[in-house]
PDB file of C-alpha atoms in Angstrom:
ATOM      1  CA  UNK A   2     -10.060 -14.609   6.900  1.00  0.00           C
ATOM      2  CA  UNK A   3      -7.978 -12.607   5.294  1.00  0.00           C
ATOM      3  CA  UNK A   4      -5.851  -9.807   5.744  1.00  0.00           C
ATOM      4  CA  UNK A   5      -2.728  -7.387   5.383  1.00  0.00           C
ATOM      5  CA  UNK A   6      -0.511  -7.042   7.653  1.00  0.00           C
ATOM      6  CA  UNK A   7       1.759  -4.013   6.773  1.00  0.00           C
ATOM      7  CA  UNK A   8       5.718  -3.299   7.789  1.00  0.00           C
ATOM      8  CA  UNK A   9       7.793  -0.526   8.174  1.00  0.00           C
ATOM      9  CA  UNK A  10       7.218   3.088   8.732  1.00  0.00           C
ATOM     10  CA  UNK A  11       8.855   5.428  10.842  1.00  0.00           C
ATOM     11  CA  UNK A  12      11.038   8.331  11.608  1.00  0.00           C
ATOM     12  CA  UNK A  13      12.999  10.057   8.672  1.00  0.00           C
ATOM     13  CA  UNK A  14      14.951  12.950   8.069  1.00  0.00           C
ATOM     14  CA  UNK A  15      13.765  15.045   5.031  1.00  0.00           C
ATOM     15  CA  UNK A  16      15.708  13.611   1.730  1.00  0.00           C
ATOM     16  CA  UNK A  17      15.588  10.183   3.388  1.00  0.00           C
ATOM     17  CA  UNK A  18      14.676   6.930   2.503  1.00  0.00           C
ATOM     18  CA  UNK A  19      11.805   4.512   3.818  1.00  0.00           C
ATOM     19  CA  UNK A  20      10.488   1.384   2.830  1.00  0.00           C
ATOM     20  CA  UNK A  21       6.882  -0.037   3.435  1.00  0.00           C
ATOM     21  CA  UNK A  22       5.747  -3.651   3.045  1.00  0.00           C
ATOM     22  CA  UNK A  23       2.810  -5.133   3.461  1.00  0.00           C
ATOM     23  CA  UNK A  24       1.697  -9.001   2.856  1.00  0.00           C
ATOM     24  CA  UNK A  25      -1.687 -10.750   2.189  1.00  0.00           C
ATOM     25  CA  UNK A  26      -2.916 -13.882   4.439  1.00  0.00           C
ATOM     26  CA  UNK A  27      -5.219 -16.235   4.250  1.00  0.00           C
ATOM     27  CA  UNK A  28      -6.981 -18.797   1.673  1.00  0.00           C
ATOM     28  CA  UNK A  29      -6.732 -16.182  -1.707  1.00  0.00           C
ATOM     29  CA  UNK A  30      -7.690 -17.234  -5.221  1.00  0.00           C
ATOM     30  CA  UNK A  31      -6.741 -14.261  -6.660  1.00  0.00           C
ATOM     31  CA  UNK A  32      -5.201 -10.256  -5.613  1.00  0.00           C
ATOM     32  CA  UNK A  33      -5.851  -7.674  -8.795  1.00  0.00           C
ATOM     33  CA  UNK A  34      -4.912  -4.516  -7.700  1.00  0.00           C
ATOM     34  CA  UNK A  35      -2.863  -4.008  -4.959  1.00  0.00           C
ATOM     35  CA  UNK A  36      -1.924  -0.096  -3.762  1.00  0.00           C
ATOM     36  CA  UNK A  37      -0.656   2.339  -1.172  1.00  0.00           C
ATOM     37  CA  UNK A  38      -2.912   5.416   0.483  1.00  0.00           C
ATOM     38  CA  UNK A  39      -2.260   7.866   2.977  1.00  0.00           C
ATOM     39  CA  UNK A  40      -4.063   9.670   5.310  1.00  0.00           C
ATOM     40  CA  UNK A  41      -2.795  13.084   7.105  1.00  0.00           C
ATOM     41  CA  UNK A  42      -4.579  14.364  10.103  1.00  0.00           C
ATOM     42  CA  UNK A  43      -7.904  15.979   9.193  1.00  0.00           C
ATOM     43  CA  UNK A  44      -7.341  15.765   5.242  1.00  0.00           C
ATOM     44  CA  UNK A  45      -8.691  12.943   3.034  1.00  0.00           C
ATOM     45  CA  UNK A  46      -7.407   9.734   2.543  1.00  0.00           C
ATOM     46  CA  UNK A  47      -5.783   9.824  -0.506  1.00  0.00           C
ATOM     47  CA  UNK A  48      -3.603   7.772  -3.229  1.00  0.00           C
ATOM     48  CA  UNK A  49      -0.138   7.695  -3.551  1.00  0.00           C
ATOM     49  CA  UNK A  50       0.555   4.457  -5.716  1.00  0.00           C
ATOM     50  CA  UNK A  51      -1.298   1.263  -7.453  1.00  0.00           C
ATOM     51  CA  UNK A  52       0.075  -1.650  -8.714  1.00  0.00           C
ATOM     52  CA  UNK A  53      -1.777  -4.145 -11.172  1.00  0.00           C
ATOM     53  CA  UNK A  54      -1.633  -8.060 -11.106  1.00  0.00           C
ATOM     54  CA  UNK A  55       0.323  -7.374 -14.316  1.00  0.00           C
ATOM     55  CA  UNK A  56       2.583  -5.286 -13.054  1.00  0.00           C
ATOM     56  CA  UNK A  57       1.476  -1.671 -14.419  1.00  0.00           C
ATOM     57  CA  UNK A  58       1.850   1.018 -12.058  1.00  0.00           C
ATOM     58  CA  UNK A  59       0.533   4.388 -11.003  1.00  0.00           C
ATOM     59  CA  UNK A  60       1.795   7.578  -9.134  1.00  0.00           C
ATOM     60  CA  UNK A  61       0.411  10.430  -7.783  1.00  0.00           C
ATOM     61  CA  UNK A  62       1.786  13.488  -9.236  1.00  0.00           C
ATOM     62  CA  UNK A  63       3.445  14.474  -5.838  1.00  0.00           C
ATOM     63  CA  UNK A  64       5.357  10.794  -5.434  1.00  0.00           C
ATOM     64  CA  UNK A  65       6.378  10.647  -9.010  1.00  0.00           C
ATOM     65  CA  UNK A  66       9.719  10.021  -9.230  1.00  0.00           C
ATOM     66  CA  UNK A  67      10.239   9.562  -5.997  1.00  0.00           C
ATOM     67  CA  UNK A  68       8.702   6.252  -5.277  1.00  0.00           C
ATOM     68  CA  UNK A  69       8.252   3.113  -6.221  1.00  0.00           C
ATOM     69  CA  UNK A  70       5.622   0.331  -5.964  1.00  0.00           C
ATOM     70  CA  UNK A  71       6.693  -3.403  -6.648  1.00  0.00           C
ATOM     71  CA  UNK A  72       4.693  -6.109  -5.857  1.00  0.00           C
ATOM     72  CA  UNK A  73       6.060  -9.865  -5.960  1.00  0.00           C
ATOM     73  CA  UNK A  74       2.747 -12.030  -6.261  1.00  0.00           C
ATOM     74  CA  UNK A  75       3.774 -15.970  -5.233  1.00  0.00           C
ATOM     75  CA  UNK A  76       4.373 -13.743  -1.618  1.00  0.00           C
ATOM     76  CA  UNK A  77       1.429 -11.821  -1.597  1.00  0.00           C
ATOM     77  CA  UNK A  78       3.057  -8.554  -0.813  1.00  0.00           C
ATOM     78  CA  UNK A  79       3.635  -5.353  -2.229  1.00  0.00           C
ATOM     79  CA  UNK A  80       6.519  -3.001  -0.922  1.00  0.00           C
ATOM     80  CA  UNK A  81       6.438   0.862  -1.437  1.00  0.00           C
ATOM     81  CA  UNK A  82      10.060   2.096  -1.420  1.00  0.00           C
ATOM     82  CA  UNK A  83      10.108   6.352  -0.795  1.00  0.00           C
ATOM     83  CA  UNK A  84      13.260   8.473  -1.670  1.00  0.00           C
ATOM     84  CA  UNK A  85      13.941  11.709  -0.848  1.00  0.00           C
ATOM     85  CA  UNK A  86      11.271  12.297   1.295  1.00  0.00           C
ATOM     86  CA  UNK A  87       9.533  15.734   2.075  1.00  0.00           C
ATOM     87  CA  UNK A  88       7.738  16.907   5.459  1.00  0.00           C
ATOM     88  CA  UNK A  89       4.598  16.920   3.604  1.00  0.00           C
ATOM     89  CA  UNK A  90       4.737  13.065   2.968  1.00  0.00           C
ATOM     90  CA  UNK A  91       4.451  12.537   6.575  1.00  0.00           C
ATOM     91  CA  UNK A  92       0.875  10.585   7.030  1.00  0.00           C
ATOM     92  CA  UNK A  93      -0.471   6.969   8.004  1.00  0.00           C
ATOM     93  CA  UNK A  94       0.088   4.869   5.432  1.00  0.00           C
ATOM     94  CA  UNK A  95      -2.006   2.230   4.634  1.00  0.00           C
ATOM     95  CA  UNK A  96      -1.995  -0.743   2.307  1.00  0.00           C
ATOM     96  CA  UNK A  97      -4.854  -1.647  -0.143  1.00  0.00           C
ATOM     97  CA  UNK A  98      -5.949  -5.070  -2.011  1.00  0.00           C
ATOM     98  CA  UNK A  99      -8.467  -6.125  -4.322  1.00  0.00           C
ATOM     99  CA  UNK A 100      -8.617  -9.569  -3.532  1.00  0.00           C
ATOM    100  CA  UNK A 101     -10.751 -12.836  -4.210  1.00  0.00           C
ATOM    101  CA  UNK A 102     -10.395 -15.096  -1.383  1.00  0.00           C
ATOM    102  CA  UNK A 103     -12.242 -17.161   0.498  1.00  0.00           C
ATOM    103  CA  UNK A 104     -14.553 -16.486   3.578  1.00  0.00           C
ATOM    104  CA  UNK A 105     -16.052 -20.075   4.977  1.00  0.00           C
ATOM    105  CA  UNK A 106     -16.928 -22.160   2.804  1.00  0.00           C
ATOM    106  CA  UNK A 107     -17.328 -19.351  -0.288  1.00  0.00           C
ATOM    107  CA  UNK A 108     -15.122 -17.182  -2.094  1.00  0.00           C
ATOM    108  CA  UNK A 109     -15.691 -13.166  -2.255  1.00  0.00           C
ATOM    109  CA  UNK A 110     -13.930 -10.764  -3.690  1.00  0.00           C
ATOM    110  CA  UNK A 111     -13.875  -7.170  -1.511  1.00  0.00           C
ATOM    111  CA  UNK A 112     -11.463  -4.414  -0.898  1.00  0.00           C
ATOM    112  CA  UNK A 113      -8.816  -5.157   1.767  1.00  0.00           C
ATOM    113  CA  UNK A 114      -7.020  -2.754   3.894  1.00  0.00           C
ATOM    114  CA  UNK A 115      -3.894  -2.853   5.990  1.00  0.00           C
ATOM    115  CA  UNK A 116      -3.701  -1.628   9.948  1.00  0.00           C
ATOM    116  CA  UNK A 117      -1.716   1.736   8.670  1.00  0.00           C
ATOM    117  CA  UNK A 118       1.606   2.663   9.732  1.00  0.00           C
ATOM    118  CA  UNK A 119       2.583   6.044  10.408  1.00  0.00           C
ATOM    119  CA  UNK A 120       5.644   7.692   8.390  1.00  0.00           C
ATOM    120  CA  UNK A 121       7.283  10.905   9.752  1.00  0.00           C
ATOM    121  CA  UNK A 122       9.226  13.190   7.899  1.00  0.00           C
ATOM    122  CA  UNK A 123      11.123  15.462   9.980  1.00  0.00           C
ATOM    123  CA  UNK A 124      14.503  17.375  10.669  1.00  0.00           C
TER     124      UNK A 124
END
């Protein structure tokens, strides 16, 4: 069935750079929105960017400015590209997908989550 696979993560200093990917598999009629969460130990998952099948994007206050969500559809994958990062945007990150695909021998359309991948920020 399907599912996204995400790339990346790591180990930066603070004002670094970092670049997450993540790509969609599997037999998919359609992805609508497609978007970036984190999760910090013992807060609340919450979201840092979206992307539409159009192309529109949104930010969370905190990452505005600082990151950017792209999205290149005949791949299936959206990338999150974070600039000068801060401490406090060390979390697992983990990619998100509307999508309409199909599941044996019907199609279904249900929320989609990548494995995470943890992002450090740290001197």
């Amino acid at each position: 069935q399907v599912q996204l696979v995400q790339s990346g993560g790591g180990l930066v200093q603070p004002g670094g750079s970092l670049s997450l990917s993540c790509a969609a598999s599997g037999i998919i009629a359609s992805i609508y929105t497609m978007g970036w969460y984190r999760q910090a130990p013992g807060k609340q998952r919450e979201l840092v960017a979206t992307i539409s099948s159009g192309g529109r994007t949104n930010y969370a206050d905190s990452v505005k400015g600082r990151f950017t969500i792209s999205r290149d559809n005949a791949r299936n994958t959206v990338l999150l590209q974070m600039n000068s990062l801060k401490p406090e945007d060390t979390a697992v990150y983990l990619c998100y997908g509307d999508i309409y695909y199909r599941t044996g021998g019907t199609y279904q359309r249900t929320p989609v989550w990548g494995q995470g991948t943890q992002v450090t920020v740290s001197s």
